[in-house]
Amino acid sequence: MSQQGAARMEELVSLCARRGFVFPSSEIYGGINGFWDYGPLGVELKNNLKTFWWQRVVREREDVVGLDSSIIAHPRTWEASGHAEHFGDLMVDCRACKKRFRADQLDEAEPCPARQGTSEHDLTEPRSFNLMLETRIGASEDAAIRAWLRPETCQSIFTDVKRVREAARQKIPFGIAQVGKAFRNEINPRNFTFRSREFEQAELEFFVHPAEAERWFETWRDERLRFHREIGFAKSRLRTRPHAKQELAHYCRAALDVEFLFPFGWHEIEGIHQRGDWDLRRHTEYSGKDLAVTDEETKEHFLPMVVETSMGIDRTCLALLLNAWEEQPLPDGETRSVLHLHPRLAPVQVAVLPLAKKLAEPAGRLAQRLRRRFAVFYDEAGNIGRRYRRQDEIGTPFCVTWDFDSETDGKVTVRDRDSMAQERIAAQALPGWLVEKLEERP
Amino acid sequence: MSQQGAARMEELVSLCARRGFVFPSSEIYGGINGFWDYGPLGVELKNNLKTFWWQRVVREREDVVGLDSSIIAHPRTWEASGHAEHFGDLMVDCRACKKRFRADQLDEAEPCPARQGTSEHDLTEPRSFNLMLETRIGASEDAAIRAWLRPETCQSIFTDVKRVREAARQKIPFGIAQVGKAFRNEINPRNFTFRSREFEQAELEFFVHPAEAERWFETWRDERLRFHREIGFAKSRLRTRPHAKQELAHYCRAALDVEFLFPFGWHEIEGIHQRGDWDLRRHTEYSGKDLAVTDEETKEHFLPMVVETSMGIDRTCLALLLNAWEEQPLPDGETRSVLHLHPRLAPVQVAVLPLAKKLAEPAGRLAQRLRRRFAVFYDEAGNIGRRYRRQDEIGTPFCVTWDFDSETDGKVTVRDRDSMAQERIAAQALPGWLVEKLEERP
């Protein structure tokens, strides 16, 4: 990462902690590497992203239904998926300093602290290290079974596919979508929330006839790119990267990453994969249950193929913050820190500010009325310019000021975050005006 | 549980699996005891409950903010909270059959299978069994730390309280709310989703001046009872049960359970607790960080007291289904199965049904328009009576039928789930009509 990039990340991490977007888990105990907590603004941003994804991928479609499966599944799930055996990195240990490194990242390793005078570690042969977090379930030591925290949310979609398809009365082509936590014991968590040990995914597994897999892969690629543009990503910071044949995972027939230009380089925020029938074939084999479907017209009995779209929620939130964040020079020579978040995603949609403390009562009443429909922040402390800046920094699209005229003319001043333009609007008409503005597509 | 109650539970479990509300996790591998998956309808019901809780507890209040902390926290958290040492049940093992039992539930134990001819187990002395699920975090065996999956969501609220209060610029009294997963290695998961090993909580920790703790306990009790009535619980199946002094947990100064009448008896769906300053005192002690606050006016420096409201999401969903479910005899001698869910919580808000297949196209267009704002199910299969029944059984409040007249008069027939009354409404006016009906309070 460039020095400038590192400085930018450091500033963002600081802003996120100070304003309550994201900060280290268990901070008072010194934190725990790879775990993050979302504060009052972070949880709203994350929820808005998840809700909008659910809206576009599930609610608005006739051919997709939702699922919320348990984080801990039957361990056979991970034997069938291959994770129990193969999911991990090749690792080497230093016999001197006892540190462990990824075999493919050795050039990044610092000199061995236990062998001063030489910069070299005393390394073992590479061996595989499983990234799944393990636990034990059950009451007695004898009867306890080893189980894993899921490293991805999609496998339960495969194991539940028959039950869900029948209950939802769906036919091929159709999809099952899920949002939820997953866990990986990353060797080296890094880049803020980009690579952490506990993270959230929004995954869709779309089941199709083998002859239509290619077409649906393209459809979902276009659909998902439209989504990323809809949530406001700048074209210059978003790209797709198809995987070369030799890059493909064993279960994959085609893959494409949606990448964002982070300060630490281009990195994946979503993966779109044509998984073939790998998953259903394996789970059929391991469970002895037939997961194939029969075409009612042609009587063809076949394993559907799967097109997957898998978005990292934490990564996308991080990308959204970086994409939106500007240190903007103003005409008066000052600089403002502003998050140009899409109004649909902004943690606070409207701030209500009385111009003076003696106007607190009517302004407070207005805020309370708006709370029924919008995410509202009420702030009466400090001069109005400072209060605008505080809202700019957290990405609040609209500030509504109640002033001395409001008492007589029933109007309020609405300030736009991006243009900083101000407009007088009747307080009565405000909810309707806001609904329209917040739902506008960019 | 009575025979009748058991039969009712069995029927509900079957309905839930068949219609895709809830079914065993990893069903194709024989399930995993204490873990459940929410299907297409279940996830919508659960999300609607969580969203409504968030609306009432966080969004509409000026004095509550949200949090989304990691499931795995620094292990010191659980030492400070007392869970590492004390969280568990007293257990006894049978030396003969190796089974383990809760010491306080021994009378429920069946005869020992390893000592035939005698009904008695050969039991050890009771010893404590920790209910937290354990895992290990970190790359190398040497450096790995033991960690636990949180057994409750509230502790991170306490450890994050200072960061959140400052970032959100809140003052006492104020609250922090969180919805999320928690895990307990229950000895004996039972009663469907009522007692499972992976579950979801919606918790609020409200921080107050010690002199105001009693008043806020009462305020939140009333607030939460209003919520449970708002989501439609029948008065006859809801009660509060204050804990007697000797029942109180060590951290508790007062406690009250909100109980629902399940087929297996009165059981808690939410707990309301006055936790005193126990938590903040312990975390201050264990972290060395001062979690007290200073009153700006009086300069008093004190540890706030905590009023907690803790709702079990899975239990409340189960209670909602039982509360809503009726096998209703009809005038024609038939019986219909109907879920009288509050329209706000119903997984499907409106079903669109063409009267005949040849009307599929305009009906489909209407469904697609409605999908932008509502949870819609489109169904063209089977006679209209059967389609009504299918919607009744999943609690869809409104069925909209597109018939041959609709083509000419632009009107549709809207059927009400509960009264089964039908009404002609202009298709144009339908969205507005639905918004009004869905937001009506009961």
CSV table of N, CA, C and O in Angstrom, one decimal, chain B residues 225-304:
chain,number,residue,atom,x,y,z
B,225,LEU,N,-44.7,-4.2,27.3
B,225,LEU,CA,-46.0,-4.8,27.3
B,225,LEU,C,-46.9,-4.3,26.2
B,225,LEU,O,-47.6,-5.0,25.5
B,226,ARG,N,-46.7,-3.0,26.0
B,226,ARG,CA,-47.5,-2.3,24.9
B,226,ARG,C,-47.0,-3.0,23.6
B,226,ARG,O,-47.9,-3.3,22.7
B,227,PHE,N,-45.7,-3.2,23.4
B,227,PHE,CA,-45.2,-3.8,22.2
B,227,PHE,C,-45.8,-5.2,22.0
B,227,PHE,O,-46.3,-5.5,20.9
B,228,HIS,N,-45.9,-6.0,23.0
B,228,HIS,CA,-46.4,-7.3,22.8
B,228,HIS,C,-47.9,-7.3,22.5
B,228,HIS,O,-48.4,-8.2,21.8
B,229,ARG,N,-48.6,-6.3,23.0
B,229,ARG,CA,-50.0,-6.2,22.6
B,229,ARG,C,-50.1,-5.7,21.2
B,229,ARG,O,-50.9,-6.2,20.4
B,230,GLU,N,-49.2,-4.8,20.8
B,230,GLU,CA,-49.2,-4.3,19.4
B,230,GLU,C,-49.0,-5.4,18.4
B,230,GLU,O,-49.5,-5.3,17.3
B,231,ILE,N,-48.1,-6.4,18.7
B,231,ILE,CA,-47.9,-7.4,17.7
B,231,ILE,C,-49.0,-8.5,17.7
B,231,ILE,O,-48.9,-9.5,17.0
B,232,GLY,N,-50.0,-8.3,18.6
B,232,GLY,CA,-51.2,-9.1,18.5
B,232,GLY,C,-51.4,-10.2,19.5
B,232,GLY,O,-52.3,-11.0,19.3
B,233,PHE,N,-50.6,-10.3,20.5
B,233,PHE,CA,-50.8,-11.3,21.5
B,233,PHE,C,-52.1,-11.2,22.2
B,233,PHE,O,-52.5,-10.1,22.7
B,234,ALA,N,-52.8,-12.3,22.3
B,234,ALA,CA,-54.1,-12.2,23.0
B,234,ALA,C,-53.9,-12.0,24.5
B,234,ALA,O,-52.9,-12.6,25.1
B,235,LYS,N,-54.7,-11.2,25.1
B,235,LYS,CA,-54.5,-10.9,26.6
B,235,LYS,C,-54.5,-12.2,27.4
B,235,LYS,O,-53.8,-12.3,28.4
B,236,SER,N,-55.4,-13.1,27.0
B,236,SER,CA,-55.5,-14.3,27.8
B,236,SER,C,-54.3,-15.2,27.8
B,236,SER,O,-54.1,-16.1,28.5
B,237,ARG,N,-53.4,-15.0,26.8
B,237,ARG,CA,-52.2,-15.9,26.7
B,237,ARG,C,-50.9,-15.1,27.0
B,237,ARG,O,-49.8,-15.7,26.8
B,238,LEU,N,-51.0,-13.9,27.6
B,238,LEU,CA,-49.9,-13.1,27.9
B,238,LEU,C,-50.0,-12.7,29.4
B,238,LEU,O,-51.0,-12.3,29.9
B,239,ARG,N,-48.9,-12.9,30.2
B,239,ARG,CA,-48.9,-12.4,31.5
B,239,ARG,C,-47.5,-12.0,31.9
B,239,ARG,O,-46.5,-12.3,31.3
B,240,THR,N,-47.4,-11.3,33.0
B,240,THR,CA,-46.1,-10.9,33.6
B,240,THR,C,-45.9,-11.7,34.9
B,240,THR,O,-46.9,-11.9,35.6
B,241,ARG,N,-44.7,-12.1,35.2
B,241,ARG,CA,-44.4,-12.8,36.4
B,241,ARG,C,-43.2,-12.2,37.0
B,241,ARG,O,-42.1,-12.3,36.6
B,242,PRO,N,-43.4,-11.4,38.1
B,242,PRO,CA,-42.3,-10.8,38.8
B,242,PRO,C,-41.5,-11.9,39.5
B,242,PRO,O,-42.1,-12.9,40.0
B,243,HIS,N,-40.2,-11.8,39.5
B,243,HIS,CA,-39.4,-12.8,40.3
B,243,HIS,C,-39.4,-12.5,41.7
B,243,HIS,O,-39.3,-11.4,42.2
B,244,ALA,N,-39.5,-13.6,42.5
B,244,ALA,CA,-39.4,-13.4,44.0
B,244,ALA,C,-37.9,-13.2,44.3
B,244,ALA,O,-37.0,-13.5,43.5
B,245,LYS,N,-37.6,-12.5,45.4
B,245,LYS,CA,-36.3,-12.2,45.8
B,245,LYS,C,-35.3,-13.3,45.7
B,245,LYS,O,-34.2,-13.2,45.1
B,246,GLN,N,-35.7,-14.5,46.2
B,246,GLN,CA,-34.7,-15.7,46.2
B,246,GLN,C,-34.5,-16.2,44.8
B,246,GLN,O,-33.6,-17.0,44.6
B,247,GLU,N,-35.4,-15.8,43.8
B,247,GLU,CA,-35.2,-16.3,42.4
B,247,GLU,C,-34.2,-15.5,41.6
B,247,GLU,O,-33.7,-15.9,40.6
B,248,LEU,N,-33.9,-14.3,42.1
B,248,LEU,CA,-33.1,-13.3,41.3
B,248,LEU,C,-31.7,-13.8,41.1
B,248,LEU,O,-31.0,-14.4,42.0
B,249,ALA,N,-31.2,-13.6,39.9
B,249,ALA,CA,-29.8,-13.9,39.6
B,249,ALA,C,-28.9,-12.9,40.4
B,249,ALA,O,-29.4,-11.9,40.9
B,250,HIS,N,-27.6,-13.3,40.6
B,250,HIS,CA,-26.7,-12.5,41.5
B,250,HIS,C,-26.6,-11.0,41.0
B,250,HIS,O,-26.4,-10.2,41.8
B,251,TYR,N,-26.8,-10.8,39.7
B,251,TYR,CA,-26.6,-9.4,39.2
B,251,TYR,C,-27.9,-8.6,39.2
B,251,TYR,O,-27.9,-7.5,38.7
B,252,CYS,N,-28.9,-9.2,39.6
B,252,CYS,CA,-30.3,-8.7,39.4
B,252,CYS,C,-30.9,-8.1,40.7
B,252,CYS,O,-30.8,-8.7,41.7
B,253,ARG,N,-31.4,-6.9,40.6
B,253,ARG,CA,-32.1,-6.3,41.7
B,253,ARG,C,-33.6,-6.4,41.6
B,253,ARG,O,-34.3,-6.4,42.6
B,254,ALA,N,-34.1,-6.6,40.4
B,254,ALA,CA,-35.5,-6.8,40.2
B,254,ALA,C,-35.7,-7.4,38.8
B,254,ALA,O,-34.9,-7.2,37.9
B,255,ALA,N,-36.6,-8.3,38.7
B,255,ALA,CA,-36.8,-9.0,37.4
B,255,ALA,C,-38.3,-9.4,37.2
B,255,ALA,O,-39.0,-9.6,38.2
B,256,LEU,N,-38.6,-9.4,35.9
B,256,LEU,CA,-40.0,-9.7,35.6
B,256,LEU,C,-40.0,-10.4,34.2
B,256,LEU,O,-39.3,-10.0,33.3
B,257,ASP,N,-40.7,-11.5,34.2
B,257,ASP,CA,-40.8,-12.2,32.9
B,257,ASP,C,-42.1,-11.9,32.2
B,257,ASP,O,-43.1,-11.8,32.8
B,258,VAL,N,-42.0,-11.7,30.9
B,258,VAL,CA,-43.2,-11.6,30.1
B,258,VAL,C,-43.4,-13.0,29.6
B,258,VAL,O,-42.5,-13.6,28.9
B,259,GLU,N,-44.5,-13.6,30.0
B,259,GLU,CA,-44.7,-15.0,29.7
B,259,GLU,C,-45.9,-15.2,28.7
B,259,GLU,O,-46.9,-14.5,28.7
B,260,PHE,N,-45.8,-16.2,27.8
B,260,PHE,CA,-46.8,-16.6,26.9
B,260,PHE,C,-47.3,-18.0,27.3
B,260,PHE,O,-46.5,-18.8,27.7
B,261,LEU,N,-48.6,-18.2,27.1
B,261,LEU,CA,-49.1,-19.6,27.4
B,261,LEU,C,-48.9,-20.5,26.2
B,261,LEU,O,-49.7,-20.5,25.2
B,262,PHE,N,-47.8,-21.2,26.2
B,262,PHE,CA,-47.5,-22.2,25.2
B,262,PHE,C,-48.3,-23.5,25.5
B,262,PHE,O,-48.8,-23.7,26.6
B,263,PRO,N,-48.4,-24.4,24.5
B,263,PRO,CA,-49.1,-25.7,24.8
B,263,PRO,C,-48.3,-26.5,25.9
B,263,PRO,O,-48.9,-27.3,26.5
B,264,PHE,N,-47.0,-26.1,26.1
B,264,PHE,CA,-46.2,-26.8,27.1
B,264,PHE,C,-46.1,-25.9,28.4
B,264,PHE,O,-45.2,-26.1,29.2
B,265,GLY,N,-47.1,-25.0,28.5
B,265,GLY,CA,-47.2,-24.2,29.8
B,265,GLY,C,-46.8,-22.7,29.6
B,265,GLY,O,-46.4,-22.3,28.5
B,266,TRP,N,-46.9,-22.0,30.7
B,266,TRP,CA,-46.5,-20.6,30.7
B,266,TRP,C,-44.9,-20.5,30.6
B,266,TRP,O,-44.3,-21.1,31.5
B,267,HIS,N,-44.4,-19.8,29.6
B,267,HIS,CA,-42.9,-19.7,29.6
B,267,HIS,C,-42.5,-18.3,29.1
B,267,HIS,O,-43.3,-17.6,28.4
B,268,GLU,N,-41.3,-17.9,29.5
B,268,GLU,CA,-40.8,-16.6,29.2
B,268,GLU,C,-40.5,-16.3,27.7
B,268,GLU,O,-39.9,-17.2,27.1
B,269,ILE,N,-41.0,-15.2,27.2
B,269,ILE,CA,-40.5,-14.8,25.9
B,269,ILE,C,-39.7,-13.5,26.0
B,269,ILE,O,-38.9,-13.2,25.1
B,270,GLU,N,-39.8,-12.8,27.1
B,270,GLU,CA,-38.9,-11.6,27.3
B,270,GLU,C,-38.7,-11.5,28.8
B,270,GLU,O,-39.5,-11.7,29.6
B,271,GLY,N,-37.4,-11.1,29.1
B,271,GLY,CA,-37.1,-10.8,30.5
B,271,GLY,C,-36.8,-9.3,30.7
B,271,GLY,O,-36.2,-8.7,29.8
B,272,ILE,N,-37.3,-8.7,31.8
B,272,ILE,CA,-37.0,-7.3,32.0
B,272,ILE,C,-36.3,-7.2,33.4
B,272,ILE,O,-36.9,-7.7,34.4
B,273,HIS,N,-35.1,-6.7,33.4
B,273,HIS,CA,-34.3,-6.8,34.6
B,273,HIS,C,-33.7,-5.4,35.0
B,273,HIS,O,-33.4,-4.6,34.2
B,274,GLN,N,-33.6,-5.3,36.3
B,274,GLN,CA,-32.9,-4.1,36.8
B,274,GLN,C,-31.6,-4.7,37.3
B,274,GLN,O,-31.6,-5.4,38.3
B,275,ARG,N,-30.5,-4.5,36.5
B,275,ARG,CA,-29.3,-5.2,36.8
B,275,ARG,C,-28.3,-4.4,37.7
B,275,ARG,O,-27.2,-4.8,37.9
B,276,GLY,N,-28.8,-3.2,38.2
B,276,GLY,CA,-28.0,-2.4,39.1
B,276,GLY,C,-26.7,-2.0,38.3
B,276,GLY,O,-26.8,-1.8,37.1
B,277,ASP,N,-25.6,-1.8,39.1
B,277,ASP,CA,-24.4,-1.4,38.4
B,277,ASP,C,-23.4,-2.6,38.3
B,277,ASP,O,-22.2,-2.4,38.0
B,278,TRP,N,-24.0,-3.8,38.5
B,278,TRP,CA,-23.1,-5.0,38.5
B,278,TRP,C,-22.2,-5.1,37.2
B,278,TRP,O,-21.0,-5.3,37.4
B,279,ASP,N,-22.8,-5.0,36.1
B,279,ASP,CA,-22.0,-5.2,34.8
B,279,ASP,C,-20.9,-4.2,34.6
B,279,ASP,O,-19.7,-4.5,34.4
B,280,LEU,N,-21.3,-2.9,34.8
B,280,LEU,CA,-20.3,-1.8,34.6
B,280,LEU,C,-19.2,-1.9,35.6
B,280,LEU,O,-18.1,-1.6,35.4
B,281,ARG,N,-19.6,-2.3,36.8
B,281,ARG,CA,-18.6,-2.4,37.9
B,281,ARG,C,-17.6,-3.5,37.6
B,281,ARG,O,-16.4,-3.3,37.7
B,282,ARG,N,-18.1,-4.6,37.2
B,282,ARG,CA,-17.2,-5.7,36.9
B,282,ARG,C,-16.3,-5.4,35.7
B,282,ARG,O,-15.1,-5.7,35.7
B,283,HIS,N,-16.9,-4.8,34.6
B,283,HIS,CA,-16.0,-4.5,33.5
B,283,HIS,C,-15.0,-3.4,33.8
B,283,HIS,O,-13.9,-3.4,33.2
B,284,THR,N,-15.4,-2.5,34.6
B,284,THR,CA,-14.4,-1.4,35.1
B,284,THR,C,-13.3,-2.1,35.8
B,284,THR,O,-12.1,-1.8,35.5
B,285,GLU,N,-13.6,-3.0,36.7
B,285,GLU,CA,-12.6,-3.8,37.5
B,285,GLU,C,-11.7,-4.6,36.6
B,285,GLU,O,-10.5,-4.5,36.7
B,286,TYR,N,-12.3,-5.3,35.7
B,286,TYR,CA,-11.5,-6.3,34.9
B,286,TYR,C,-10.7,-5.5,33.8
B,286,TYR,O,-9.6,-6.0,33.3
B,287,SER,N,-11.2,-4.4,33.3
B,287,SER,CA,-10.5,-3.7,32.2
B,287,SER,C,-9.6,-2.6,32.7
B,287,SER,O,-8.7,-2.1,32.0
B,288,GLY,N,-9.8,-2.1,33.9
B,288,GLY,CA,-9.1,-1.0,34.4
B,288,GLY,C,-9.5,0.3,33.7
B,288,GLY,O,-8.9,1.4,33.9
B,289,LYS,N,-10.6,0.3,32.9
B,289,LYS,CA,-11.1,1.5,32.3
B,289,LYS,C,-12.3,2.0,33.1
B,289,LYS,O,-13.2,1.2,33.5
B,290,ASP,N,-12.3,3.3,33.3
B,290,ASP,CA,-13.4,3.8,34.1
B,290,ASP,C,-14.7,4.0,33.3
B,290,ASP,O,-14.8,4.8,32.3
B,291,LEU,N,-15.7,3.2,33.6
B,291,LEU,CA,-16.9,3.2,32.8
B,291,LEU,C,-18.0,4.1,33.5
B,291,LEU,O,-19.2,4.1,33.0
B,292,ALA,N,-17.6,4.9,34.5
B,292,ALA,CA,-18.6,5.8,35.2
B,292,ALA,C,-18.8,7.0,34.3
B,292,ALA,O,-18.1,7.2,33.3
B,293,VAL,N,-19.8,7.7,34.6
B,293,VAL,CA,-20.1,9.0,33.9
B,293,VAL,C,-20.1,10.2,34.9
B,293,VAL,O,-20.2,9.9,36.1
B,294,THR,N,-20.0,11.4,34.4
B,294,THR,CA,-20.0,12.5,35.3
B,294,THR,C,-21.2,13.4,34.9
B,294,THR,O,-21.3,13.7,33.7
B,295,ASP,N,-22.0,13.7,35.8
B,295,ASP,CA,-23.1,14.7,35.6
B,295,ASP,C,-22.5,16.1,35.4
B,295,ASP,O,-21.8,16.6,36.3
B,296,GLU,N,-22.8,16.7,34.2
B,296,GLU,CA,-22.2,18.0,33.9
B,296,GLU,C,-22.6,19.1,34.8
B,296,GLU,O,-21.8,20.0,35.1
B,297,GLU,N,-23.8,18.9,35.3
B,297,GLU,CA,-24.3,20.0,36.2
B,297,GLU,C,-23.9,19.8,37.7
B,297,GLU,O,-23.3,20.7,38.3
B,298,THR,N,-24.1,18.6,38.2
B,298,THR,CA,-23.8,18.4,39.6
B,298,THR,C,-22.4,18.0,39.9
B,298,THR,O,-21.9,17.9,41.0
B,299,LYS,N,-21.7,17.6,38.8
B,299,LYS,CA,-20.3,17.1,38.9
B,299,LYS,C,-20.2,15.7,39.5
B,299,LYS,O,-19.1,15.2,39.8
B,300,GLU,N,-21.4,15.1,39.8
B,300,GLU,CA,-21.4,13.8,40.4
B,300,GLU,C,-20.8,12.8,39.4
B,300,GLU,O,-21.1,12.8,38.3
B,301,HIS,N,-19.9,11.9,39.9
B,301,HIS,CA,-19.3,10.9,39.1
B,301,HIS,C,-19.8,9.5,39.6
B,301,HIS,O,-19.6,9.2,40.8
B,302,PHE,N,-20.5,8.8,38.7
B,302,PHE,CA,-21.2,7.6,39.2
B,302,PHE,C,-21.3,6.5,38.1
B,302,PHE,O,-21.2,6.8,36.9
B,303,LEU,N,-21.4,5.3,38.6
B,303,LEU,CA,-21.7,4.2,37.7
B,303,LEU,C,-23.2,4.1,37.4
B,303,LEU,O,-24.0,4.1,38.4
B,304,PRO,N,-23.6,4.2,36.2
B,304,PRO,CA,-25.0,4.2,35.9
B,304,PRO,C,-25.6,2.8,36.3
B,304,PRO,O,-24.8,1.8,36.3
